[in-house]
XYZ file of N, CA, C and O in Angstrom:
512
model
N -35.593 18.973 -47.645
C -36.655 18.859 -49.424
C -36.400 19.935 -50.108
O -37.355 20.727 -49.887
N -36.585 18.802 -51.759
C -37.162 19.657 -52.580
C -38.105 20.105 -52.728
O -38.711 18.681 -52.707
N -38.518 21.081 -53.395
C -40.279 21.435 -53.009
C -40.387 21.390 -55.086
O -41.753 21.849 -55.021
N -39.689 20.690 -55.407
C -40.277 20.270 -57.128
C -39.493 18.525 -57.663
O -38.989 18.538 -56.933
N -40.379 18.499 -58.846
C -40.424 16.777 -58.201
C -40.076 17.148 -60.347
O -41.180 17.202 -60.894
N -39.584 16.376 -60.253
C -38.911 16.278 -62.355
C -39.213 15.090 -62.443
O -39.531 13.906 -62.179
N -40.585 15.086 -63.673
C -41.054 13.679 -64.120
C -41.359 13.833 -65.866
O -40.759 14.769 -66.300
N -40.650 12.606 -66.936
C -40.553 12.777 -68.168
C -41.235 10.889 -68.367
O -40.887 10.746 -67.534
N -41.892 11.779 -69.425
C -42.638 10.182 -70.003
C -41.783 9.373 -70.642
O -40.770 9.581 -70.953
N -42.016 8.436 -70.111
C -40.829 6.887 -71.136
C -42.523 6.126 -71.281
O -42.517 5.239 -70.582
N -43.485 6.172 -72.530
C -43.930 5.358 -72.907
C -45.086 5.828 -72.201
O -45.936 6.714 -71.801
N -45.490 4.340 -72.174
C -46.667 4.883 -70.091
C -47.174 4.821 -69.019
O -47.248 5.264 -68.471
N -45.493 4.856 -68.935
C -45.020 4.664 -67.464
C -44.324 6.057 -67.913
O -43.998 7.745 -68.510
N -43.920 6.703 -66.432
C -42.766 7.506 -66.133
C -41.601 7.350 -65.413
O -41.715 6.882 -64.685
N -40.616 8.038 -65.474
C -39.086 8.652 -64.888
C -39.292 9.589 -63.657
O -39.739 10.968 -64.369
N -39.030 9.116 -62.451
C -39.472 10.196 -61.857
C -37.592 10.583 -60.820
O -37.037 9.281 -60.781
N -37.434 11.496 -61.185
C -36.158 12.200 -60.720
C -36.006 12.804 -58.902
O -37.059 13.045 -58.948
N -35.673 11.395 -58.169
C -35.764 11.725 -56.551
C -34.985 12.204 -55.682
O -33.485 11.266 -55.860
N -35.167 13.323 -54.608
C -33.375 13.834 -53.927
C -34.138 12.374 -53.064
O -35.182 11.613 -52.554
N -33.315 11.882 -51.854
C -32.621 10.971 -51.240
C -34.069 11.522 -50.213
O -34.801 10.496 -49.434
N -33.764 12.725 -49.517
C -34.954 13.420 -48.585
C -36.399 12.693 -50.019
O -37.876 12.205 -48.473
N -37.031 13.122 -50.698
C -37.832 12.892 -51.056
C -38.793 11.337 -51.108
O -39.410 10.462 -51.771
N -37.431 10.324 -51.593
C -38.010 8.720 -52.247
C -37.957 8.457 -50.208
O -38.418 7.391 -50.108
N -37.302 9.434 -49.150
C -37.360 8.838 -48.317
C -38.792 8.709 -48.033
O -39.587 7.809 -46.922
N -39.151 9.817 -48.129
C -40.897 10.659 -47.841
C -41.736 10.153 -48.160
O -43.159 8.612 -47.291
N -41.326 9.393 -49.118
C -42.800 8.295 -49.749
C -42.476 6.986 -48.984
O -43.314 5.879 -49.204
N -41.390 6.279 -49.053
C -40.949 5.754 -48.603
C -41.619 5.389 -47.302
O -42.229 3.858 -47.216
N -41.645 5.849 -46.358
C -42.317 6.367 -44.839
C -43.231 6.486 -45.223
O -44.149 5.471 -44.233
N -44.126 6.853 -46.022
C -45.953 6.923 -45.975
C -46.364 5.913 -46.726
O -47.342 5.157 -45.678
N -45.833 4.916 -46.535
C -45.971 3.558 -47.504
C -45.785 2.808 -46.408
O -47.176 1.868 -46.362
N -45.631 2.854 -46.028
C -44.569 1.477 -45.114
C -45.381 1.750 -43.928
O -45.624 1.189 -42.958
N -45.193 3.597 -43.654
C -46.499 3.259 -42.142
C -47.933 2.887 -42.612
O -48.919 1.754 -41.751
N -48.227 3.569 -43.749
C -49.815 2.810 -43.815
C -50.433 1.013 -44.608
O -51.201 0.377 -43.444
N -48.877 1.060 -44.963
C -49.090 -0.745 -45.385
C -48.552 -1.310 -43.734
O -49.229 -3.089 -43.528
N -47.885 -0.959 -43.190
C -47.762 -1.168 -40.964
C -49.139 -1.378 -40.551
O -49.083 -1.990 -39.249
N -50.061 -0.841 -40.529
C -51.316 -0.758 -39.770
C -51.708 -2.010 -40.246
O -51.619 -2.804 -40.982
N -53.150 -1.882 -38.942
C -53.133 -3.485 -38.603
C -55.099 -3.064 -39.076
O -56.018 -3.735 -38.963
N -55.189 -2.376 -40.520
C -56.523 -2.345 -41.090
C -57.300 -3.310 -41.961
O -57.905 -3.809 -42.257
N -55.783 -3.889 -42.497
C -55.945 -5.296 -43.153
C -55.955 -4.502 -45.173
O -55.621 -3.530 -44.971
N -56.145 -6.037 -45.467
C -55.655 -5.304 -47.322
C -56.496 -4.206 -47.102
O -56.688 -3.927 -48.992
N -58.146 -4.040 -47.064
C -59.524 -3.548 -47.713
C -58.598 -1.988 -46.719
O -59.045 -1.362 -48.117
N -58.686 -2.031 -46.098
C -58.138 -0.757 -45.847
C -56.884 0.049 -45.999
O -57.118 1.001 -47.160
N -55.969 -0.386 -46.799
C -54.744 -0.476 -47.165
C -54.720 -0.225 -48.743
O -55.016 1.374 -49.394
N -56.505 -0.742 -49.209
C -56.615 -0.540 -50.803
C -57.808 0.626 -50.522
O -57.485 1.642 -51.284
N -58.396 0.616 -49.652
C -58.916 2.117 -49.463
C -58.435 3.457 -49.992
O -58.530 4.379 -50.155
N -56.945 3.205 -48.687
C -56.240 4.615 -48.868
C -55.261 4.741 -49.692
O -55.322 5.513 -50.160
N -54.777 3.614 -51.176
C -53.875 4.468 -51.936
C -54.115 2.986 -53.102
O -53.688 3.732 -54.147
N -55.327 2.794 -53.117
C -55.987 2.028 -53.758
C -54.940 1.005 -54.833
O -54.980 1.024 -56.117
N -54.738 0.218 -53.608
C -53.813 -0.421 -54.567
C -53.728 -2.214 -53.283
O -53.531 -1.148 -52.425
N -53.987 -2.978 -53.479
C -53.170 -4.040 -52.782
C -51.749 -4.348 -52.266
O -50.867 -3.307 -52.725
N -51.208 -4.925 -50.954
C -50.555 -5.094 -50.075
C -49.358 -5.663 -51.234
O -48.149 -5.065 -50.976
N -49.409 -6.308 -52.096
C -48.378 -6.697 -53.004
C -47.582 -5.384 -53.401
O -47.169 -5.512 -54.487
N -48.602 -4.637 -54.467
C -48.800 -3.776 -55.465
C -47.665 -2.471 -54.326
O -46.317 -2.210 -54.706
N -48.201 -2.692 -52.672
C -47.176 -1.260 -52.067
C -46.493 -1.784 -51.853
O -45.201 -1.914 -52.501
N -45.932 -3.696 -51.514
C -44.983 -3.882 -51.122
C -43.120 -3.806 -53.062
O -42.410 -3.748 -51.811
N -43.663 -3.491 -53.380
C -42.533 -3.574 -54.141
C -42.586 -2.471 -54.866
O -41.755 -2.440 -55.056
N -43.883 -1.239 -55.105
C -43.265 -0.034 -54.974
C -41.981 0.019 -53.863
O -40.986 1.120 -53.526
N -42.463 -0.445 -52.330
C -41.658 0.535 -50.984
C -40.671 -0.627 -51.545
O -39.038 0.439 -51.087
N -40.463 -1.030 -51.204
C -39.035 -1.575 -52.227
C -37.904 -1.196 -52.838
O -36.822 -1.284 -53.076
N -38.728 -0.300 -54.085
C -37.810 0.257 -55.344
C -37.512 1.698 -54.256
O -37.038 1.801 -55.222
N -38.152 1.654 -53.660
C -37.679 3.049 -53.384
C -36.956 3.031 -51.304
O -36.605 3.767 -51.597
N -37.283 1.828 -51.083
C -35.700 1.663 -50.571
C -34.393 2.099 -49.977
O -34.149 1.859 -51.263
N -34.051 2.831 -49.212
C -32.761 3.342 -49.474
C -32.050 2.561 -48.820
O -31.812 1.547 -47.879
N -30.356 3.287 -48.447
C -29.967 4.412 -48.672
C -29.672 4.888 -49.671
O -28.877 4.289 -50.870
N -30.415 5.944 -50.416
C -29.652 6.959 -51.627
C -28.570 8.020 -51.242
O -29.049 8.954 -50.661
N -27.595 7.562 -51.352
C -26.842 9.148 -51.323
C -27.262 10.380 -52.226
O -26.625 11.086 -51.699
N -27.603 9.925 -52.957
C -27.727 11.026 -54.102
C -29.634 10.035 -54.785
O -29.677 9.647 -55.169
N -29.835 11.728 -55.985
C -31.417 12.013 -56.846
C -30.014 9.744 -57.478
O -29.647 10.431 -57.870
N -31.393 9.751 -57.809
C -31.897 8.818 -58.324
C -32.684 9.068 -59.473
O -34.401 10.078 -58.809
N -33.600 8.333 -60.612
C -34.439 7.404 -61.115
C -35.202 6.269 -60.370
O -34.545 6.002 -60.492
N -36.160 6.489 -60.672
C -37.166 5.500 -60.624
C -38.893 5.237 -61.648
O -38.592 6.649 -61.450
N -38.737 4.409 -61.911
C -39.017 4.300 -63.303
C -41.106 3.800 -62.634
O -40.580 3.257 -61.229
N -42.436 4.712 -62.592
C -43.585 4.918 -62.193
C -44.589 4.773 -63.225
O -44.687 5.222 -63.568
N -45.219 3.989 -62.581
C -46.479 3.713 -63.371
C -47.371 5.346 -63.119
O -47.251 5.334 -61.773
N -48.716 4.401 -63.941
C -49.295 6.144 -63.402
C -50.016 5.757 -62.409
O -50.088 7.138 -61.236
N -50.196 4.697 -62.044
C -51.195 3.837 -60.615
C -50.360 4.093 -59.705
O -50.774 4.392 -58.265
N -49.013 3.761 -59.847
C -48.342 3.535 -58.781
C -47.714 5.571 -57.607
O -48.316 5.492 -57.329
N -47.802 6.651 -59.338
C -47.412 8.023 -58.767
C -49.169 8.295 -57.984
O -48.856 8.883 -56.652
N -50.165 7.800 -58.513
C -51.625 8.205 -57.365
C -51.473 7.373 -55.880
O -51.123 8.098 -55.437
N -50.779 6.501 -56.393
C -51.097 5.611 -54.696
C -49.617 5.957 -53.903
O -49.918 6.384 -52.762
N -48.596 6.963 -54.429
C -47.402 7.733 -53.136
C -48.750 8.757 -53.409
O -48.764 8.793 -51.815
N -48.937 9.682 -54.001
C -49.496 10.924 -53.621
C -50.911 10.760 -51.692
O -51.367 11.479 -51.688
N -51.119 9.560 -52.199
C -52.675 9.548 -51.520
C -52.320 8.800 -49.860
O -52.560 8.886 -49.132
N -50.559 8.602 -50.663
C -50.328 7.936 -48.974
C -49.584 9.440 -48.220
O -49.794 9.048 -46.962
N -49.065 10.127 -48.839
C -48.803 11.007 -49.185
C -49.779 11.821 -47.995
O -49.642 12.287 -46.967
N -50.739 12.044 -48.903
C -52.376 13.085 -48.286
C -53.075 12.099 -46.523
O -53.137 12.771 -46.179
N -52.553 11.087 -47.250
C -53.410 10.480 -45.996
C -52.621 10.264 -44.503
O -53.372 9.861 -43.929
N -51.862 9.300 -44.477
C -50.945 9.211 -44.006
C -51.332 10.739 -42.688
O -51.568 9.727 -41.401
N -50.970 11.896 -42.957
C -51.664 12.207 -41.935
C -52.646 12.650 -40.781
O -53.131 12.995 -39.541
N -54.021 12.150 -41.359
C -54.833 11.862 -41.179
C -55.539 10.771 -39.763
O -55.480 10.718 -38.928
N -54.207 9.794 -40.070
C -53.703 8.864 -39.162
C -52.627 9.871 -37.547
O -52.881 9.117 -36.545
N -52.987 10.642 -37.244
C -52.162 11.044 -36.430
C -53.307 12.662 -35.495
O -52.961 13.628 -34.889
N -54.199 12.242 -36.457
C -55.379 13.367 -35.866
C -56.320 13.058 -34.004
O -56.537 11.900 -34.247
N -55.694 13.683 -33.422
C -56.447 12.610 -32.008
C -57.258 14.610 -31.160
O -56.749 15.552 -31.404
N -58.173 13.336 -31.445
C -59.807 14.286 -30.961
C -60.251 15.498 -32.548
O -59.730 16.995 -31.819
N -59.763 14.851 -33.427
C -59.520 15.605 -34.237
C -58.468 17.384 -34.892
O -58.776 18.720 -35.981
N -57.636 16.901 -34.358
C -56.262 18.234 -33.936
C -55.213 17.355 -34.501
O -55.045 15.878 -33.873
N -53.990 17.732 -35.088
C -53.412 17.200 -36.289
C -51.772 17.029 -34.476
O -51.824 18.507 -34.216
N -51.899 15.919 -34.320
C -50.390 15.642 -33.501
C -49.070 15.981 -34.577
O -48.478 15.279 -34.783
N -48.477 17.190 -34.158
C -47.262 17.295 -34.808
C -46.334 16.506 -34.777
O -45.344 15.838 -35.508
N -46.147 16.897 -33.668
C -44.735 15.709 -32.633
C -44.995 13.946 -32.849
O -43.927 14.013 -33.264
N -45.738 13.470 -33.145
C -45.956 12.841 -33.138
C -45.979 11.661 -34.139
O -45.198 11.297 -34.681
N -46.197 12.585 -35.342
C -46.671 12.989 -37.168
C -44.809 12.612 -37.599
O -44.194 11.535 -37.523
N -44.128 13.313 -36.878
C -42.376 13.791 -36.933
C -41.631 12.331 -36.000
O -41.030 12.313 -36.353
N -41.765 12.921 -34.785
C -40.990 11.320 -34.438
C -40.982 9.727 -34.897
O -40.570 9.107 -35.374
N -42.717 9.849 -35.494
C -43.262 8.135 -36.670
C -42.073 8.175 -37.291
O -41.359 6.810 -37.740
N -42.318 9.698 -37.970
C -42.114 9.792 -39.789
C -41.078 10.031 -40.170
O -39.896 9.490 -41.690
N -40.490 10.406 -39.486
C -39.553 12.030 -39.017
C -39.240 13.387 -40.528
O -38.132 13.052 -40.853
N -40.267 13.234 -40.736
C -40.720 14.526 -41.624
C -42.030 15.052 -40.395
O -42.904 14.377 -39.582
N -41.596 16.752 -41.683
C -42.824 17.083 -40.826
C -43.993 17.352 -42.002
O -44.113 16.898 -42.904
N -45.504 17.133 -41.844
C -45.813 17.701 -42.403
C -46.747 18.038 -43.574
O -46.766 18.100 -44.778
N -45.496 19.133 -43.215
C -45.631 20.672 -44.593
C -45.087 19.923 -45.663
O -44.840 20.130 -46.717
N -43.392 19.146 -45.147
C -42.770 18.319 -45.848
C -43.915 16.857 -47.078
O -43.958 17.361 -48.255
N -45.181 16.673 -45.882
C -45.782 15.566 -46.769
C -46.296 16.107 -47.532
O -46.428 15.679 -48.694
N -46.836 17.371 -47.793
C -47.435 18.687 -48.266
C -47.268 19.265 -49.374
O -47.443 18.490 -50.950
N -45.895 19.659 -49.411
C -45.477 20.022 -50.150
C -44.985 19.229 -51.200
O -45.360 19.315 -52.763
N -44.412 17.452 -51.522
C -44.523 16.801 -52.051
C -45.090 16.562 -52.567
O -45.615 16.096 -54.059
N -46.779 15.878 -51.788
C -48.013 16.104 -52.544
C -47.914 17.014 -53.727
O -49.091 16.206 -54.585
N -48.403 18.320 -53.145
C -47.969 19.239 -53.938
C -47.207 18.924 -55.496
O -47.947 18.771 -56.826
N -45.859 19.027 -55.410
C -45.426 18.862 -56.141
C -44.930 17.564 -57.111
O -44.842 17.710 -58.569
N -45.901 16.711 -56.237
C -46.539 15.517 -57.286
C -47.532 15.991 -57.767
O -47.416 15.631 -59.512
N -48.042 16.549 -58.428
C -50.084 17.284 -58.948
C -49.192 17.925 -59.721
O -49.517 18.454 -61.003
N -48.212 19.169 -59.364
C -47.338 20.030 -60.434
C -46.804 19.840 -61.191
O -46.837 19.879 -62.896
N -46.258 18.507 -61.017
C -45.633 17.885 -62.050
C -46.338 17.192 -63.526
O -45.636 17.283 -64.533
N -46.709 16.553 -62.101
C -47.855 15.596 -63.783
C -48.109 16.245 -64.004
O -48.986 16.328 -65.076
N -48.706 16.680 -64.064
C -49.645 18.610 -64.656
C -48.844 19.099 -66.304
O -48.986 19.449 -67.256
N -47.175 18.971 -65.633
C -46.186 18.969 -67.273
C -46.329 17.847 -67.684
O -45.875 18.625 -69.179
N -46.285 16.907 -67.984
C -45.713 15.937 -68.637
C -46.931 15.424 -69.514
O -47.614 16.508 -69.852
């Protein structure tokens, strides 16, 4: 997975150039949280958005994407993705210990991929 993310400003929004693996990681993080049985309140707590807003972004990220592509994001949506990437690993704690194998089996990524993408979002946003 690329360790960098390119963001460009487009009025009040951003254009993110996403590699297929980046879009897939974002999709997996959001859908994992979306499918939990915690209800709308838990989802709003975790990503700062309603189920409908999450669903709309998930639909835009859905693949397959054979090559990099641009997606237009509002700042709130970028925050939502960052929150999902950082929240999902906490769902894989067993007695306070992270379970890498379960995470990888369910999401198809390693935690370091989610961490690197979350950091890339922060770094790219700081450059806009």
